[in-house]
CSV table of C-alpha atoms and ligand atoms in Angstrom, one decimal:
chain,number,residue,atom,x,y,z
T,971,MET,CA,-12.6,73.7,-42.8
T,972,ILE,CA,-9.1,73.4,-43.8
T,973,LEU,CA,-6.7,71.4,-41.6
T,974,SER,CA,-2.9,71.4,-41.8
T,975,CYS,CA,-1.6,68.2,-40.5
T,976,LEU,CA,2.1,67.3,-39.2
T,977,ASP,CA,3.1,63.7,-39.1
T,978,ASP,CA,6.3,62.0,-39.7
T,979,ASP,CA,4.1,58.9,-40.7
T,980,PRO,CA,3.3,59.2,-44.4
T,981,ARG,CA,0.4,56.3,-44.1
T,982,MET,CA,-1.4,58.8,-41.9
T,983,GLU,CA,-2.1,60.9,-45.1
T,984,ARG,CA,-4.4,58.7,-46.7
T,985,THR,CA,-6.2,58.0,-43.6
T,986,LEU,CA,-6.6,61.5,-42.6
T,987,CYS,CA,-7.6,62.6,-46.0
T,988,ARG,CA,-10.2,60.0,-46.6
T,989,PHE,CA,-11.9,60.5,-43.1
T,990,ALA,CA,-11.4,64.3,-43.2
T,991,GLY,CA,-12.8,64.4,-46.6
T,992,LEU,CA,-15.8,62.3,-45.7
T,993,LEU,CA,-16.5,65.1,-42.9
T,994,GLY,CA,-16.1,67.9,-45.6
T,995,HIS,CA,-12.5,69.3,-44.7
T,996,GLU,CA,-9.6,69.6,-46.8
T,997,VAL,CA,-6.3,68.2,-45.3
T,998,ARG,CA,-3.1,69.7,-46.1
T,999,PHE,CA,-0.4,67.0,-45.3
T,1000,GLN,CA,3.2,67.8,-43.9
T,1001,THR,CA,6.0,65.2,-42.7
T,1002,THR,CA,8.5,67.8,-41.1
T,1003,SER,CA,8.2,70.7,-39.3
T,1004,SER,CA,9.9,73.0,-42.1
T,1005,ALA,CA,7.2,71.9,-44.2
T,1006,LEU,CA,4.7,72.9,-41.5
T,1007,ARG,CA,6.0,76.4,-41.6
T,1008,ASP,CA,6.1,76.8,-45.1
T,1009,ASP,CA,2.5,75.8,-45.5
T,1010,LEU,CA,1.5,78.0,-42.6
T,1011,GLU,CA,3.1,81.1,-44.4
T,1012,ARG,CA,1.2,80.4,-47.6
T,1013,GLN,CA,-2.4,80.1,-46.0
T,1014,VAL,CA,-3.2,80.1,-42.4
T,1015,PRO,CA,-5.5,77.1,-41.8
T,1016,ASP,CA,-8.3,76.6,-39.3
T,1017,VAL,CA,-7.0,74.0,-37.3
T,1018,ILE,CA,-3.4,72.3,-36.7
T,1019,VAL,CA,-3.4,68.6,-36.4
T,1020,LEU,CA,-0.4,67.7,-34.6
T,1021,ASP,CA,1.3,64.6,-34.3
T,1022,LEU,CA,3.7,64.4,-30.8
T,1023,SER,CA,6.4,62.3,-32.1
T,1024,LEU,CA,8.0,63.1,-35.4
T,1025,GLY,CA,11.2,61.4,-35.7
T,1026,SER,CA,14.0,63.5,-34.9
T,1027,GLU,CA,12.0,66.3,-33.4
T,1028,THR,CA,8.7,66.3,-31.2
T,1029,GLY,CA,5.5,68.0,-31.4
T,1030,VAL,CA,6.4,69.8,-28.2
T,1031,ASP,CA,9.3,71.2,-29.9
T,1032,VAL,CA,7.0,72.7,-32.4
T,1033,LEU,CA,4.6,74.1,-29.5
T,1034,GLY,CA,7.0,77.5,-29.0
T,1035,TRP,CA,7.6,78.2,-32.8
T,1036,LEU,CA,3.5,78.0,-32.8
T,1037,ALA,CA,3.2,80.2,-30.0
T,1038,ASP,CA,5.4,82.8,-31.3
T,1039,TYR,CA,3.7,83.0,-35.0
T,1040,HIS,CA,0.6,81.6,-34.9
T,1041,PRO,CA,-1.0,82.0,-31.4
T,1042,SER,CA,-4.6,82.2,-32.7
T,1043,VAL,CA,-4.6,78.8,-35.0
T,1044,PRO,CA,-6.4,76.0,-32.8
T,1045,LEU,CA,-4.5,72.8,-32.5
T,1046,VAL,CA,-5.4,69.1,-32.1
T,1047,PHE,CA,-3.0,67.2,-30.7
T,1048,LEU,CA,-2.6,63.2,-32.5
T,1049,SER,CA,-0.4,60.4,-30.6
T,1050,GLY,CA,-0.1,56.6,-31.1
T,1051,GLN,CA,1.2,56.7,-27.3
T,1052,GLY,CA,-1.0,56.6,-24.3
T,1053,ASP,CA,-3.4,59.4,-22.8
T,1054,GLU,CA,-1.2,60.7,-20.1
T,1055,LEU,CA,1.0,62.1,-22.7
T,1056,LEU,CA,-1.6,63.6,-25.0
T,1057,ASP,CA,-2.6,65.4,-21.7
T,1058,THR,CA,0.7,66.5,-20.8
T,1059,ALA,CA,1.2,68.1,-24.2
T,1060,ARG,CA,-1.9,69.8,-23.9
T,1061,ARG,CA,-1.0,71.5,-20.9
T,1062,ILE,CA,2.4,72.6,-22.5
T,1063,ALA,CA,0.5,74.2,-25.1
T,1064,GLN,CA,-2.2,76.0,-23.4
T,1065,GLY,CA,0.4,76.8,-21.0
T,1066,LYS,CA,2.0,78.8,-23.9
T,1067,GLY,CA,-1.2,80.2,-24.7
T,1068,LEU,CA,-2.5,78.0,-27.7
T,1069,ILE,CA,-6.1,77.1,-28.3
T,1070,VAL,CA,-6.3,73.1,-28.1
T,1071,PHE,CA,-9.4,71.7,-29.6
T,1072,GLY,CA,-8.5,68.1,-28.3
T,1073,ALA,CA,-5.9,65.5,-27.5
T,1074,LEU,CA,-6.8,62.2,-29.9
T,1075,ASN,CA,-5.6,58.9,-29.7
T,1076,LYS,CA,-4.9,57.7,-33.1
T,1077,ALA,CA,-6.6,54.5,-32.2
T,1078,ASN,CA,-9.8,56.2,-31.4
T,1079,MET,CA,-9.2,59.2,-34.4
T,1080,VAL,CA,-12.8,58.4,-36.2
T,1081,ARG,CA,-14.7,58.9,-33.2
T,1082,GLU,CA,-12.8,61.7,-31.4
T,1083,LEU,CA,-11.6,64.1,-34.5
T,1084,PRO,CA,-15.5,65.0,-35.4
T,1085,GLU,CA,-16.0,66.1,-31.6
T,1086,ALA,CA,-13.0,67.6,-31.4
T,1087,LEU,CA,-13.4,69.9,-34.6
T,1088,SER,CA,-16.9,70.5,-33.7
T,1089,ARG,CA,-15.5,72.7,-30.7
T,1090,ARG,CA,-14.9,75.4,-33.1
T,1091,GLY,CA,-16.9,78.5,-31.9
T,1092,SER,CA,-18.7,76.4,-29.4
T,1093,SER,CA,-17.8,77.4,-25.9
T,1094,VAL,CA,-19.3,80.4,-24.6
T,1095,ARG,CA,-17.3,83.4,-23.6
T,1096,PRO,CA,-17.8,86.4,-21.1
T,1097,PRO,CA,-18.6,89.8,-22.6
T,1098,PRO,CA,-15.4,91.2,-23.3
T,1099,VAL,CA,-15.7,94.1,-20.7
T,1100,SER,CA,-12.9,94.6,-18.6
T,1101,VAL,CA,-10.0,92.3,-20.1
T,1102,HIS,CA,-8.1,95.1,-21.3
T,1103,ALA,CA,-9.3,97.3,-18.2
T,1104,GLN,CA,-8.0,94.8,-16.1
T,1105,ALA,CA,-4.8,94.2,-17.8
T,1106,GLN,CA,-4.2,98.1,-17.4
T,1107,ALA,CA,-5.5,98.0,-13.6
T,1108,GLN,CA,-3.1,95.2,-12.5
T,1109,GLN,CA,0.1,97.5,-13.6
T,1110,THR,CA,-1.4,100.8,-12.1
T,1111,LEU,CA,-3.7,99.9,-9.3
T,1112,SER,CA,-1.9,101.3,-6.0
T,1113,VAL,CA,-3.1,100.5,-2.5
T,1114,GLU,CA,-3.5,104.0,-2.1
T,1115,ALA,CA,-6.1,104.0,-5.3
T,1116,LEU,CA,-7.5,100.8,-3.8
T,1117,ARG,CA,-8.2,102.6,-0.2
T,1118,ASP,CA,-9.8,105.8,-1.8
T,1119,CYS,CA,-12.4,103.4,-3.8
T,1120,LEU,CA,-13.1,101.7,-0.5
T,1121,ARG,CA,-13.6,105.0,1.4
T,1122,ALA,CA,-15.9,106.1,-1.7
T,1123,GLY,CA,-17.8,103.0,-1.4
T,1124,ARG,CA,-17.1,102.4,-5.0
T,1125,ILE,CA,-17.1,98.3,-4.7
T,1126,ALA,CA,-20.4,97.1,-6.3
T,1127,PRO,CA,-21.6,93.5,-5.9
T,1128,TYR,CA,-22.2,91.5,-9.3
T,1129,PHE,CA,-24.7,88.4,-9.4
T,1130,GLN,CA,-24.1,85.3,-11.1
T,1131,PRO,CA,-27.2,82.8,-10.9
T,1132,ILE,CA,-26.7,79.4,-9.5
T,1133,LEU,CA,-29.3,77.0,-11.0
T,1134,SER,CA,-30.5,73.4,-9.6
T,1135,ALA,CA,-29.2,70.8,-11.5
T,1136,ARG,CA,-32.7,68.8,-11.0
T,1137,THR,CA,-35.0,72.0,-12.5
T,1138,LEU,CA,-32.4,74.0,-14.1
T,1139,ARG,CA,-34.2,76.9,-12.4
T,1140,PRO,CA,-32.3,79.8,-10.4
T,1141,VAL,CA,-32.1,79.0,-6.7
T,1142,GLY,CA,-28.8,81.2,-5.8
T,1143,ALA,CA,-26.6,83.5,-6.7
T,1144,GLU,CA,-23.0,84.4,-6.2
T,1145,VAL,CA,-22.0,87.7,-5.3
T,1146,LEU,CA,-18.7,89.0,-6.7
T,1147,SER,CA,-16.9,92.0,-6.3
T,1148,ARG,CA,-16.3,94.9,-8.9
T,1149,LEU,CA,-14.5,97.8,-8.4
T,1150,LEU,CA,-16.0,101.0,-9.7
T,1151,LEU,CA,-13.1,103.3,-11.2
T,1152,PRO,CA,-13.5,107.0,-10.6
T,1153,GLU,CA,-12.8,107.6,-14.2
T,1154,GLY,CA,-15.1,105.2,-15.6
T,1155,GLY,CA,-14.8,101.6,-16.1
T,1156,VAL,CA,-15.5,98.5,-13.9
T,1157,LEU,CA,-12.6,96.0,-12.6
T,1158,GLY,CA,-12.9,92.5,-12.6
T,1159,ALA,CA,-11.9,90.8,-9.3
T,1160,GLU,CA,-8.9,89.1,-10.0
T,1161,ALA,CA,-7.5,92.7,-10.8
T,1162,PHE,CA,-7.9,94.1,-6.9
T,1163,ILE,CA,-8.7,91.0,-4.8
T,1164,PRO,CA,-5.3,90.0,-4.7
T,1165,LEU,CA,-4.1,93.4,-3.7
T,1166,ALA,CA,-6.8,93.9,-1.5
T,1167,GLU,CA,-5.7,90.3,0.2
T,1168,GLN,CA,-1.9,91.6,0.4
T,1169,SER,CA,-2.3,94.9,1.5
T,1170,GLY,CA,-4.8,94.1,4.3
T,1171,LEU,CA,-7.5,96.0,3.0
T,1172,ILE,CA,-9.6,92.7,2.2
T,1173,MET,CA,-11.6,93.4,5.5
T,1174,ASP,CA,-12.6,96.7,4.5
T,1175,LEU,CA,-13.8,95.8,1.3
T,1176,THR,CA,-15.7,92.9,2.9
T,1177,ARG,CA,-17.3,95.4,5.2
T,1178,VAL,CA,-18.3,97.9,2.3
T,1179,LEU,CA,-19.6,95.0,0.0
T,1180,GLY,CA,-21.6,94.0,3.2
T,1181,GLU,CA,-23.0,96.8,3.6
T,1182,ARG,CA,-23.9,97.5,0.0
T,1183,LEU,CA,-25.7,93.8,0.3
T,1184,ILE,CA,-27.9,95.0,3.3
T,1185,GLU,CA,-29.0,97.9,1.2
T,1186,LEU,CA,-29.9,95.7,-1.8
T,1187,GLU,CA,-32.0,93.2,0.2
T,1188,PRO,CA,-35.3,94.6,-0.7
T,1189,GLN,CA,-34.5,94.3,-4.5
T,1190,LEU,CA,-33.4,90.8,-4.1
T,1191,ARG,CA,-36.0,89.5,-1.9
T,1192,PRO,CA,-38.8,89.5,-4.7
T,1193,LEU,CA,-36.6,86.9,-6.6
T,1194,GLY,CA,-37.1,84.5,-3.8
T,1195,LEU,CA,-33.6,82.8,-4.2
T,1196,ASP,CA,-32.5,79.9,-1.6
T,1197,PHE,CA,-29.4,81.0,-1.0
T,1198,LEU,CA,-27.0,84.1,-1.5
T,1199,SER,CA,-23.1,83.0,-1.9
T,1200,VAL,CA,-20.6,85.4,-0.3
T,1201,ASN,CA,-16.8,85.0,-0.7
T,1202,LEU,CA,-14.4,85.4,2.1
T,1203,SER,CA,-10.6,85.1,1.9
T,1204,ALA,CA,-10.2,83.0,5.2
T,1205,ALA,CA,-6.4,83.5,5.4
T,1206,ASN,CA,-6.6,87.4,5.2
T,1207,ILE,CA,-9.6,87.7,7.3
T,1208,GLU,CA,-9.6,89.3,10.7
T,1209,ARG,CA,-12.1,86.3,12.4
T,1210,LYS,CA,-14.0,88.7,14.8
T,1211,GLY,CA,-14.7,91.8,12.3
T,1212,ALA,CA,-15.6,88.9,9.5
T,1213,ALA,CA,-18.2,87.0,12.2
T,1214,ALA,CA,-19.8,90.4,13.0
T,1215,MET,CA,-20.3,91.2,9.4
T,1216,VAL,CA,-21.5,88.1,8.3
T,1217,LYS,CA,-24.2,88.0,11.2
T,1218,ARG,CA,-25.4,91.5,10.2
T,1219,LEU,CA,-26.0,89.9,6.6
T,1220,VAL,CA,-27.4,86.8,8.1
T,1221,ASP,CA,-30.2,88.8,10.4
T,1222,ALA,CA,-30.7,91.5,7.2
T,1223,PHE,CA,-31.6,88.4,4.9
T,1224,ALA,CA,-33.4,86.5,7.5
T,1225,GLY,CA,-36.8,87.1,5.8
T,1226,SER,CA,-35.3,86.2,2.2
T,1227,SER,CA,-32.3,84.1,1.6
T,1228,ARG,CA,-29.8,82.0,3.6
T,1229,ILE,CA,-26.3,83.5,3.5
T,1230,MET,CA,-23.7,80.8,2.1
T,1231,ILE,CA,-20.2,81.6,2.9
T,1232,GLU,CA,-17.6,80.6,0.3
T,1233,LEU,CA,-14.2,80.2,2.1
T,1234,THR,CA,-11.3,80.1,-0.3
T,1235,GLU,CA,-7.7,79.3,1.3
T,1236,THR,CA,-5.7,81.6,-1.0
T,1237,ALA,CA,-2.0,82.0,-0.7
T,1238,VAL,CA,-0.8,80.8,2.5
T,1239,LEU,CA,-2.4,77.6,4.5
T,1240,PRO,CA,-4.2,79.5,7.3
T,1241,ASP,CA,-3.6,78.1,10.6
T,1242,LEU,CA,-6.5,74.9,11.2
T,1243,GLN,CA,-6.9,76.3,15.0
T,1244,GLN,CA,-8.0,79.6,13.3
T,1245,MET,CA,-10.2,77.9,11.0
T,1246,ARG,CA,-12.1,76.2,13.5
T,1247,ALA,CA,-12.8,79.1,15.3
T,1248,LEU,CA,-14.0,81.2,12.1
T,1249,THR,CA,-16.0,78.2,10.6
T,1250,THR,CA,-17.8,77.5,13.8
T,1251,GLN,CA,-18.3,81.4,14.6
T,1252,LEU,CA,-20.0,81.8,10.9
T,1253,ARG,CA,-22.1,78.6,11.3
T,1254,LEU,CA,-23.1,79.8,14.9
T,1255,GLY,CA,-23.7,83.2,13.3
T,1256,GLY,CA,-26.6,81.6,10.9
T,1257,ALA,CA,-24.6,81.3,7.8
T,1258,SER,CA,-24.0,78.1,5.6
T,1259,LEU,CA,-20.1,77.1,4.9
T,1260,SER,CA,-19.2,76.2,1.0
T,1261,LEU,CA,-15.6,75.2,0.6
T,1262,ASP,CA,-14.4,76.8,-2.5
T,1263,ASP,CA,-12.3,76.2,-5.4
T,1264,PHE,CA,-11.8,72.4,-4.1
T,1265,GLY,CA,-9.3,70.2,-5.4
T,1266,ILE,CA,-6.7,72.9,-5.9
T,1267,GLY,CA,-5.7,74.0,-2.5
T,1268,TYR,CA,-3.5,72.7,-0.2
T,1269,SER,CA,-5.4,71.4,2.8
T,1270,SER,CA,-8.8,70.8,1.2
T,1271,ILE,CA,-9.1,67.4,2.3
T,1272,ARG,CA,-8.0,68.0,5.8
T,1273,ALA,CA,-10.4,70.8,6.1
T,1274,LEU,CA,-13.3,68.6,4.9
T,1275,ALA,CA,-12.6,66.2,7.4
T,1276,GLU,CA,-12.7,68.7,10.3
T,1277,LEU,CA,-14.8,71.8,9.6
T,1278,PRO,CA,-18.3,72.6,9.3
T,1279,TYR,CA,-19.0,72.8,5.7
T,1280,ASP,CA,-22.4,72.5,4.0
T,1281,ALA,CA,-21.1,72.4,0.5
T,1282,LEU,CA,-18.3,72.0,-1.9
T,1283,LYS,CA,-17.9,74.2,-4.9
T,1284,ILE,CA,-15.4,72.0,-7.7
T,1285,ASP,CA,-13.1,74.2,-8.8
T,1286,LEU,CA,-13.8,75.4,-12.4
T,1287,SER,CA,-10.5,73.7,-14.1
T,1288,PHE,CA,-12.1,70.2,-13.4
T,1289,VAL,CA,-15.0,71.4,-15.1
T,1290,ALA,CA,-13.1,72.9,-18.3
T,1291,GLU,CA,-11.1,69.6,-18.4
T,1292,MET,CA,-13.9,67.1,-18.1
T,1293,PHE,CA,-13.8,66.1,-21.9
T,1294,ASP,CA,-10.1,66.5,-22.6
T,1295,SER,CA,-8.5,64.5,-19.8
T,1296,GLU,CA,-9.7,61.1,-18.4
T,1297,LYS,CA,-8.0,61.9,-15.1
T,1298,SER,CA,-9.8,65.1,-14.4
T,1299,ALA,CA,-13.2,63.6,-15.1
T,1300,ASN,CA,-12.1,60.6,-13.1
T,1301,LEU,CA,-11.4,63.3,-10.0
T,1302,LEU,CA,-14.7,64.8,-10.6
T,1303,ALA,CA,-16.5,61.7,-10.1
T,1304,SER,CA,-14.4,61.0,-7.5
T,1305,MET,CA,-15.2,64.5,-5.4
T,1306,LEU,CA,-18.6,64.2,-6.1
T,1307,TYR,CA,-18.8,60.6,-4.6
T,1308,MET,CA,-16.6,61.9,-1.5
T,1309,ALA,CA,-18.8,65.0,-1.1
T,1310,HIS,CA,-22.5,63.2,-0.8
T,1311,SER,CA,-20.8,60.7,1.4
T,1312,LEU,CA,-20.2,63.7,3.5
T,1313,ASN,CA,-23.5,64.9,3.0
T,1314,LEU,CA,-22.0,68.2,1.2
T,1315,GLN,CA,-24.1,69.7,-1.8
T,1316,VAL,CA,-22.0,70.1,-4.9
T,1317,VAL,CA,-21.5,73.1,-7.0
T,1318,ALA,CA,-20.0,73.0,-10.4
T,1319,GLU,CA,-18.7,76.2,-11.3
T,1320,GLY,CA,-17.4,77.3,-14.9
T,1321,VAL,CA,-20.0,75.5,-16.7
T,1322,GLU,CA,-19.9,76.9,-20.4
T,1323,THR,CA,-21.3,74.2,-22.5
T,1324,GLU,CA,-24.4,72.3,-22.9
T,1325,ALA,CA,-22.3,69.0,-23.2
T,1326,GLN,CA,-20.6,70.0,-19.8
T,1327,ARG,CA,-24.2,70.8,-18.2
T,1328,ASP,CA,-25.5,67.4,-19.1
T,1329,ARG,CA,-22.4,65.4,-18.1
T,1330,LEU,CA,-22.4,67.2,-14.9
T,1331,ILE,CA,-26.4,66.5,-14.3
T,1332,ALA,CA,-25.4,62.7,-15.3
T,1333,ILE,CA,-22.9,62.3,-12.5
T,1334,GLY,CA,-25.4,63.9,-9.9
T,1335,VAL,CA,-23.9,67.4,-9.3
T,1336,ASP,CA,-26.7,69.3,-7.2
T,1337,HIS,CA,-25.9,73.2,-8.5
T,1338,LEU,CA,-24.6,74.7,-11.6
T,1339,GLN,CA,-23.0,78.4,-12.2
T,1340,GLY,CA,-21.3,79.5,-15.4
T,1341,TYR,CA,-21.3,81.7,-18.2
T,1342,LEU,CA,-24.0,79.3,-20.2
T,1343,PHE,CA,-26.7,80.5,-17.6
T,1344,GLY,CA,-25.4,83.9,-17.0
T,1345,CYS,CA,-22.5,85.9,-16.3
T,1346,PRO,CA,-21.8,88.0,-13.2
T,1347,VAL,CA,-24.0,91.3,-13.9
T,1348,PRO,CA,-24.9,94.5,-11.5
T,1349,ILE,CA,-28.2,94.1,-9.9
T,1350,GLU,CA,-30.6,96.1,-12.0
T,1351,GLN,CA,-29.8,93.4,-14.7
T,1352,PHE,CA,-29.7,90.5,-12.4
T,1353,VAL,CA,-33.3,91.7,-10.8
T,1354,THR,CA,-34.7,91.9,-14.6
T,1355,SER,CA,-33.5,88.5,-15.6
T,1356,GLY,CA,-34.8,86.8,-12.3
T,1357,GLU,CA,-38.0,88.5,-13.0
T,1358,ARG,CA,-38.2,86.8,-16.6
T,1359,THR,CA,-37.7,83.4,-15.4
Z,1483,C2E,P1,-14.1,82.3,-7.4
Z,1483,C2E,O1,-15.0,82.6,-6.2
Z,1483,C2E,O2,-13.8,81.3,-8.0
Z,1483,C2E,O3,-15.5,83.0,-8.6
Z,1483,C2E,C1,-15.6,82.7,-9.8
Z,1483,C2E,C2,-15.1,83.0,-10.8
Z,1483,C2E,O4,-15.1,82.5,-12.0
Z,1483,C2E,C3,-15.7,84.8,-11.1
Z,1483,C2E,O5,-14.4,85.5,-11.3
Z,1483,C2E,C4,-16.8,84.3,-12.2
Z,1483,C2E,O6,-17.3,85.6,-13.0
Z,1483,C2E,C5,-15.9,83.3,-12.9
Z,1483,C2E,N1,-16.5,82.5,-13.8
Z,1483,C2E,C6,-17.9,82.6,-13.7
Z,1483,C2E,N2,-18.6,81.6,-14.6
Z,1483,C2E,C7,-17.4,81.1,-15.4
Z,1483,C2E,C8,-17.7,80.3,-16.4
Z,1483,C2E,O7,-18.6,79.9,-17.0
Z,1483,C2E,N3,-16.1,80.2,-17.1
Z,1483,C2E,C9,-15.2,80.8,-16.3
Z,1483,C2E,N4,-14.1,80.8,-17.1
Z,1483,C2E,N5,-15.4,81.9,-15.2
Z,1483,C2E,C10,-16.2,81.9,-14.9
Z,1483,C2E,P2,-14.3,86.8,-10.7
Z,1483,C2E,O8,-15.4,87.3,-10.6
Z,1483,C2E,O9,-13.4,87.5,-11.7
Z,1483,C2E,O10,-13.7,86.5,-9.2
Z,1483,C2E,C11,-12.3,86.1,-9.4
Z,1483,C2E,C12,-12.2,85.8,-7.9
Z,1483,C2E,O11,-12.2,86.8,-7.0
Z,1483,C2E,C13,-13.6,84.7,-7.3
Z,1483,C2E,O12,-13.2,83.3,-7.5
Z,1483,C2E,C14,-12.9,85.1,-5.9
Z,1483,C2E,O13,-12.0,84.2,-5.2
Z,1483,C2E,C15,-12.6,86.4,-5.5
Z,1483,C2E,N6,-13.8,87.3,-5.3
Z,1483,C2E,C16,-14.6,87.6,-6.1
Z,1483,C2E,N7,-15.1,88.7,-5.2
Z,1483,C2E,C17,-14.7,88.3,-4.0
Z,1483,C2E,C18,-15.3,89.2,-2.7
Z,1483,C2E,O14,-16.3,89.9,-2.5
Z,1483,C2E,N8,-14.5,88.9,-1.6
Z,1483,C2E,C19,-13.4,87.8,-1.7
Z,1483,C2E,N9,-12.5,87.5,-0.5
Z,1483,C2E,N10,-13.0,87.3,-2.7
Z,1483,C2E,C20,-13.8,87.6,-4.0
Z,1484,CA,CA1,-16.3,81.6,-4.8
Z,1485,CA,CA1,-13.7,79.2,-7.5
């Protein structure tokens, strides 16, 4: 690999060249940002190693320019300062759309550099299905088009496996909505769920999805899943309609899987009194309840204190960062401790690498979900892969 390194301390050149050389990498060392620019123009490296303090400028100053001209070259940050600064620099870079393989304290470079460089190509990506379609649709999908799709039943449930962390076998699945466009093509949830929530169509969507799931019960039953997780946007839902829909689902799946409702508290803080009523009705209707996206909402801990949840889903941002930020790793362990002390099952989502999987199992997570084990897929594919396992 070719590493282009920017550090104003020329003594680092020897250390870095010797160490990276031992690992079989070539280092091109620069001490000013203009030298780095020239170097990148001559030949694009595989990785840029960037020191945060550069004398008259800082590594952060260089990021804007890198984002404009070389957004696809991954970065590794270096600093002699504390981990907090490295962590914030990493977030700034990611906020500008740059790829960051690691943020290394100079004191730990020998240990951490090989690991950071090994990230190249190691993460599992979802199939590139609808990124383009989604970007287009966000601009073009109107409320009318969404309403027409709902009327025509153009909502398809996709299924993503959820595994037991103990056996690594699928024990459940999350149902994720997809919109089937009349002109062909499939839209991911991010492209129409927020629109459905804002326009009040979310309840119709939930109903269409629920009916479709009930039709699919005979196909899902042979898989013997313990539970099926369905998302509900708590803030925008009509309580009575939702509770009745969920009751229908619970009854239809009574002979096969438990229905687990994943409640997200999107956008506005829902009235706690309303949440008490909704969660109680859902539980009385026979569903289990999971608090989704835990750790990023406004009221999550208050909600845990008073609402009848059975499970908690740690937001995938904590999993994504568990090796980059000590803070995230510590928070993850604390959330787990808190959840277990409240008798809640813990699901970690967004698991993309074996290293994440192994660490999550080691700290005691109950269930795992993520591209490492399977992307969300249509029923036919889900049933076929379920028969194989
Ligand atoms: P969510 O409930 O947090 O669902 C997880 C999202 O993360 C899904 O995106 C899933 O495809 C994605 N994901 C799964 N594994 C990985 C992974 O390993 N790495 C990464 N980076 N992502 C992963 P999706 O399907 O686009 O759904 C986005 C959100 O839309 C969901 O977030 C959920 O809040 C909402 N949503 C989806 N279907 C429905 C629905 O039927 N009703 C409601 N109300 N909301 C829904
Ligand atoms: Ca969810
Ligand atoms: Ca989530």
